[in-house]
Tab-separated table of C-alpha atoms in Angstrom:
chain	number	residue	atom	x	y	z
A	813	MET	CA	-13.014	14.896	5.248
A	814	ARG	CA	-14.038	12.243	2.732
A	815	ALA	CA	-12.584	8.768	2.249
A	816	VAL	CA	-13.264	6.234	-0.499
A	817	ILE	CA	-12.373	2.569	-0.117
A	818	LEU	CA	-12.181	0.724	-3.425
A	819	SER	CA	-13.147	-2.887	-2.721
A	820	CYS	CA	-11.360	-4.945	-5.366
A	821	THR	CA	-12.859	-8.305	-4.397
A	822	LEU	CA	-13.811	-10.637	-7.237
A	823	LYS	CA	-17.118	-11.412	-5.512
A	824	ALA	CA	-20.243	-9.583	-6.621
A	825	SER	CA	-22.689	-8.293	-4.035
A	826	PRO	CA	-24.241	-9.548	-1.846
A	827	GLU	CA	-21.630	-12.307	-1.431
A	828	PRO	CA	-19.528	-11.683	1.700
A	829	SER	CA	-15.976	-10.492	1.067
A	830	ASN	CA	-13.034	-11.279	3.343
A	831	THR	CA	-11.190	-8.267	1.953
A	832	GLU	CA	-14.085	-5.996	2.823
A	833	ALA	CA	-14.219	-7.498	6.325
A	834	LEU	CA	-10.678	-6.280	7.013
A	835	ALA	CA	-11.295	-3.023	5.136
A	836	LYS	CA	-14.223	-2.343	7.492
A	837	VAL	CA	-11.762	-2.311	10.404
A	838	VAL	CA	-9.934	0.527	8.634
A	839	SER	CA	-13.230	2.188	7.703
A	840	ALA	CA	-14.475	2.199	11.297
A	841	GLU	CA	-11.272	3.864	12.499
A	842	LEU	CA	-11.444	6.437	9.692
A	843	GLU	CA	-14.978	7.286	10.763
A	844	LYS	CA	-13.836	7.498	14.371
A	845	GLY	CA	-11.283	10.065	13.208
A	846	GLY	CA	-13.980	12.184	11.603
A	847	ALA	CA	-13.965	10.963	7.996
A	848	GLU	CA	-17.066	10.275	5.948
A	849	VAL	CA	-16.337	6.872	4.388
A	850	GLU	CA	-17.760	5.269	1.253
A	851	MET	CA	-16.871	1.735	0.181
A	852	ILE	CA	-17.325	0.929	-3.512
A	853	ARG	CA	-17.331	-2.713	-4.617
A	854	LEU	CA	-15.934	-2.350	-8.120
A	855	VAL	CA	-17.226	-5.643	-9.570
A	856	ASP	CA	-20.757	-4.331	-9.101
A	857	HIS	CA	-20.048	-1.732	-11.793
A	858	ASP	CA	-19.345	-2.070	-15.514
A	859	ILE	CA	-15.792	-0.754	-15.566
A	860	ARG	CA	-14.431	-0.976	-19.074
A	861	PRO	CA	-10.782	-1.730	-19.826
A	862	GLY	CA	-8.747	1.274	-20.857
A	863	VAL	CA	-6.664	4.193	-19.644
A	864	THR	CA	-8.987	7.129	-20.271
A	865	ALA	CA	-11.471	8.810	-17.940
A	866	ASN	CA	-14.410	7.617	-20.035
A	867	GLU	CA	-14.403	4.561	-22.269
A	868	GLY	CA	-17.766	5.235	-23.851
A	869	LYS	CA	-21.462	4.506	-23.417
A	870	GLY	CA	-22.258	2.347	-20.411
A	871	ASP	CA	-18.843	2.755	-18.761
A	872	GLY	CA	-19.281	2.769	-14.990
A	873	TRP	CA	-15.899	4.311	-14.248
A	874	PRO	CA	-16.642	8.060	-14.714
A	875	ALA	CA	-19.003	8.163	-11.711
A	876	ILE	CA	-16.438	6.352	-9.545
A	877	ASP	CA	-13.663	8.593	-10.842
A	878	ALA	CA	-15.629	11.657	-9.744
A	879	ARG	CA	-16.022	10.245	-6.222
A	880	LEU	CA	-12.282	9.548	-6.041
A	881	LYS	CA	-11.477	13.100	-7.070
A	882	ALA	CA	-13.800	14.425	-4.368
A	883	ALA	CA	-12.059	12.315	-1.704
A	884	ASP	CA	-9.202	13.297	0.581
A	885	ILE	CA	-8.311	9.665	1.360
A	886	VAL	CA	-8.319	6.700	-1.051
A	887	VAL	CA	-7.809	3.110	0.094
A	888	PHE	CA	-7.332	0.158	-2.254
A	889	ALA	CA	-8.564	-3.110	-0.693
A	890	THR	CA	-7.602	-6.207	-2.665
A	891	PRO	CA	-7.433	-9.965	-2.233
A	892	THR	CA	-4.319	-11.891	-3.206
A	893	TRP	CA	-4.490	-14.319	-6.123
A	894	LEU	CA	-1.375	-16.149	-7.314
A	895	GLY	CA	0.616	-13.764	-5.151
A	896	GLN	CA	-0.717	-10.737	-7.045
A	897	MET	CA	-3.359	-8.036	-6.600
A	898	SER	CA	-6.755	-8.841	-8.086
A	899	SER	CA	-7.447	-8.036	-11.729
A	900	VAL	CA	-10.107	-5.610	-10.487
A	901	CYS	CA	-7.491	-3.664	-8.512
A	902	LEU	CA	-5.188	-3.503	-11.520
A	903	ARG	CA	-8.024	-2.281	-13.734
A	904	ALA	CA	-8.780	0.561	-11.324
A	905	LEU	CA	-5.130	1.616	-11.391
A	906	GLU	CA	-5.126	1.423	-15.187
A	907	ARG	CA	-8.166	3.683	-15.396
A	908	MET	CA	-6.517	6.153	-13.026
A	909	ASP	CA	-3.707	6.478	-15.557
A	910	ALA	CA	-5.861	9.262	-16.994
A	911	TRP	CA	-5.039	11.323	-13.884
A	912	PHE	CA	-1.532	11.911	-15.239
A	913	GLY	CA	-2.998	14.269	-17.826
A	914	GLU	CA	-5.327	16.132	-15.477
A	915	THR	CA	-4.713	19.191	-13.293
A	916	ASP	CA	-6.806	21.346	-10.991
A	917	ASP	CA	-7.666	24.982	-11.656
A	918	SER	CA	-4.236	26.001	-10.353
A	919	GLY	CA	-2.348	23.633	-12.626
A	920	ARG	CA	-1.498	21.047	-9.956
A	921	PRO	CA	-1.935	17.296	-10.567
A	922	VAL	CA	-5.405	16.237	-9.382
A	923	ALA	CA	-3.925	13.730	-6.911
A	924	PHE	CA	-1.961	16.409	-5.025
A	925	GLY	CA	-3.265	16.870	-1.496
A	926	LYS	CA	-4.718	13.358	-1.359
A	927	VAL	CA	-3.430	10.450	0.722
A	928	ALA	CA	-3.755	6.732	0.020
A	929	GLY	CA	-3.411	3.368	1.700
A	930	VAL	CA	-3.783	-0.352	0.978
A	931	VAL	CA	-5.575	-3.350	2.512
A	932	VAL	CA	-4.607	-6.877	1.400
A	933	THR	CA	-5.995	-10.304	2.288
A	934	GLY	CA	-5.239	-13.799	1.014
A	935	ASN	CA	-3.958	-17.251	1.797
A	936	GLU	CA	-0.736	-16.746	-0.119
A	937	ASP	CA	2.167	-14.461	0.600
A	938	GLY	CA	2.645	-11.470	-1.661
A	939	ALA	CA	1.131	-8.749	0.497
A	940	HIS	CA	4.262	-6.605	0.663
A	941	ASN	CA	4.716	-6.831	-3.098
A	942	ILE	CA	1.112	-5.766	-3.646
A	943	VAL	CA	1.448	-2.839	-1.239
A	944	ALA	CA	4.643	-1.753	-2.985
A	945	THR	CA	3.162	-2.042	-6.483
A	946	VAL	CA	-0.076	-0.228	-5.697
A	947	CYS	CA	1.694	2.531	-3.776
A	948	GLN	CA	4.260	3.084	-6.520
A	949	GLY	CA	1.507	3.777	-9.035
A	950	LEU	CA	-0.259	6.120	-6.653
A	951	ILE	CA	2.971	7.961	-5.803
A	952	ASP	CA	3.582	8.472	-9.523
A	953	MET	CA	0.125	10.076	-9.804
A	954	GLY	CA	0.890	12.497	-6.979
A	955	PHE	CA	-0.718	10.847	-3.952
A	956	THR	CA	0.993	11.157	-0.593
A	957	ILE	CA	1.542	7.750	1.054
A	958	PRO	CA	1.892	8.007	4.843
A	959	GLY	CA	4.168	5.623	6.720
A	960	GLN	CA	2.422	2.379	7.654
A	961	SER	CA	-0.737	3.261	5.765
A	962	TRP	CA	-1.476	-0.371	4.970
A	963	THR	CA	-2.547	-3.597	6.595
A	964	TYR	CA	-2.645	-7.199	5.413
A	965	TRP	CA	-3.743	-10.640	6.492
A	966	HIS	CA	-2.683	-14.063	5.206
A	967	LEU	CA	-1.833	-17.482	6.579
A	968	GLY	CA	1.117	-18.179	4.325
A	969	PRO	CA	1.288	-20.479	1.291
A	970	GLY	CA	-1.245	-23.168	0.528
A	971	PRO	CA	-4.947	-23.597	1.256
A	972	GLY	CA	-6.515	-22.616	4.535
A	973	PRO	CA	-9.354	-20.675	6.141
A	974	ASP	CA	-10.180	-17.171	5.011
A	975	TYR	CA	-10.070	-14.030	7.143
A	976	SER	CA	-13.738	-14.336	8.075
A	977	GLU	CA	-13.401	-18.032	8.954
A	978	THR	CA	-10.712	-17.772	11.616
A	979	ASP	CA	-9.502	-15.399	14.309
A	980	GLN	CA	-5.889	-16.339	13.626
A	981	GLY	CA	-3.770	-13.294	12.884
A	982	HIS	CA	-6.608	-10.816	13.433
A	983	ASP	CA	-4.957	-9.119	16.391
A	984	TYR	CA	-2.031	-8.038	14.224
A	985	SER	CA	-3.972	-7.191	11.062
A	986	ASP	CA	-6.714	-5.288	12.848
A	987	ARG	CA	-4.266	-3.333	15.017
A	988	VAL	CA	-2.142	-2.392	12.010
A	989	GLY	CA	-5.311	-1.460	10.112
A	990	ARG	CA	-6.434	0.900	12.862
A	991	ASN	CA	-2.972	2.475	12.945
A	992	ALA	CA	-3.088	2.859	9.161
A	993	ALA	CA	-6.393	4.714	9.433
A	994	ARG	CA	-4.983	7.044	12.092
A	995	ASN	CA	-1.948	7.795	9.943
A	996	LEU	CA	-4.120	8.472	6.902
A	997	ILE	CA	-6.300	10.872	8.889
A	998	ALA	CA	-3.310	12.663	10.408
A	999	ILE	CA	-1.544	13.268	7.102
A	1000	ALA	CA	-4.769	14.149	5.273
A	1001	LYS	CA	-5.354	16.867	7.876
A	1002	ALA	CA	-1.780	18.090	7.488
A	1003	ILE	CA	-1.827	18.501	3.727
A	1004	THR	CA	-4.275	20.222	1.431
A	1005	PRO	CA	-3.980	21.354	-2.186
A	1006	GLU	CA	-3.089	24.773	-0.756
A	1007	THR	CA	0.050	23.200	0.738
A	1008	TYR	CA	1.537	22.996	-2.751
A	1009	PRO	CA	2.666	26.186	-4.474
A	1010	VAL	CA	0.720	27.256	-7.500
A	1011	PRO	CA	2.870	26.846	-10.642
A	1012	GLU	CA	4.019	29.989	-12.363
A	1013	SER	CA	2.456	30.622	-15.743
A	1014	GLY	CA	4.064	28.391	-18.362
A	1015	GLU	CA	5.545	25.875	-15.923
């Protein structure tokens, strides 16, 4: 079983990311459940704006897209800015718009048989809105979203320490993150592309 975590931090490597710190809690539990996990920090790649699978010479998205299509589990990990997902997270979703026009050899949408979850960090509220928005797009593509397949951490409105600078709230966020990983593993094992009937010719 393969899992890909898309790190949508705005910080380029090797700068530490609070979002990745919480995502690693989910990653560790996914690995414990038998998944091979890869985390991709998107800002380290030249991902062009657009809604196609390949936006031309130098576009870093096609290689990432191929890894997503090879995965059974996809997790979006994003910070919160102005109460919204990061621009990097939105760009990834925009590029995945191309999945709507793609099918497997049996004619099923390429996202069928895949599960997805969300990790959110930030000092402002907005986590539930981000989870809802990201999941809606993924559901439209054909992903299966298990119950409680998300976790978040924030200290409410206004300035304050980041996830990596305080232990406040970690018990809840880490516990929910581990549960999210278990749910993702369980549902990924329960569904496969073979679960979905092959369309009749012409459908």
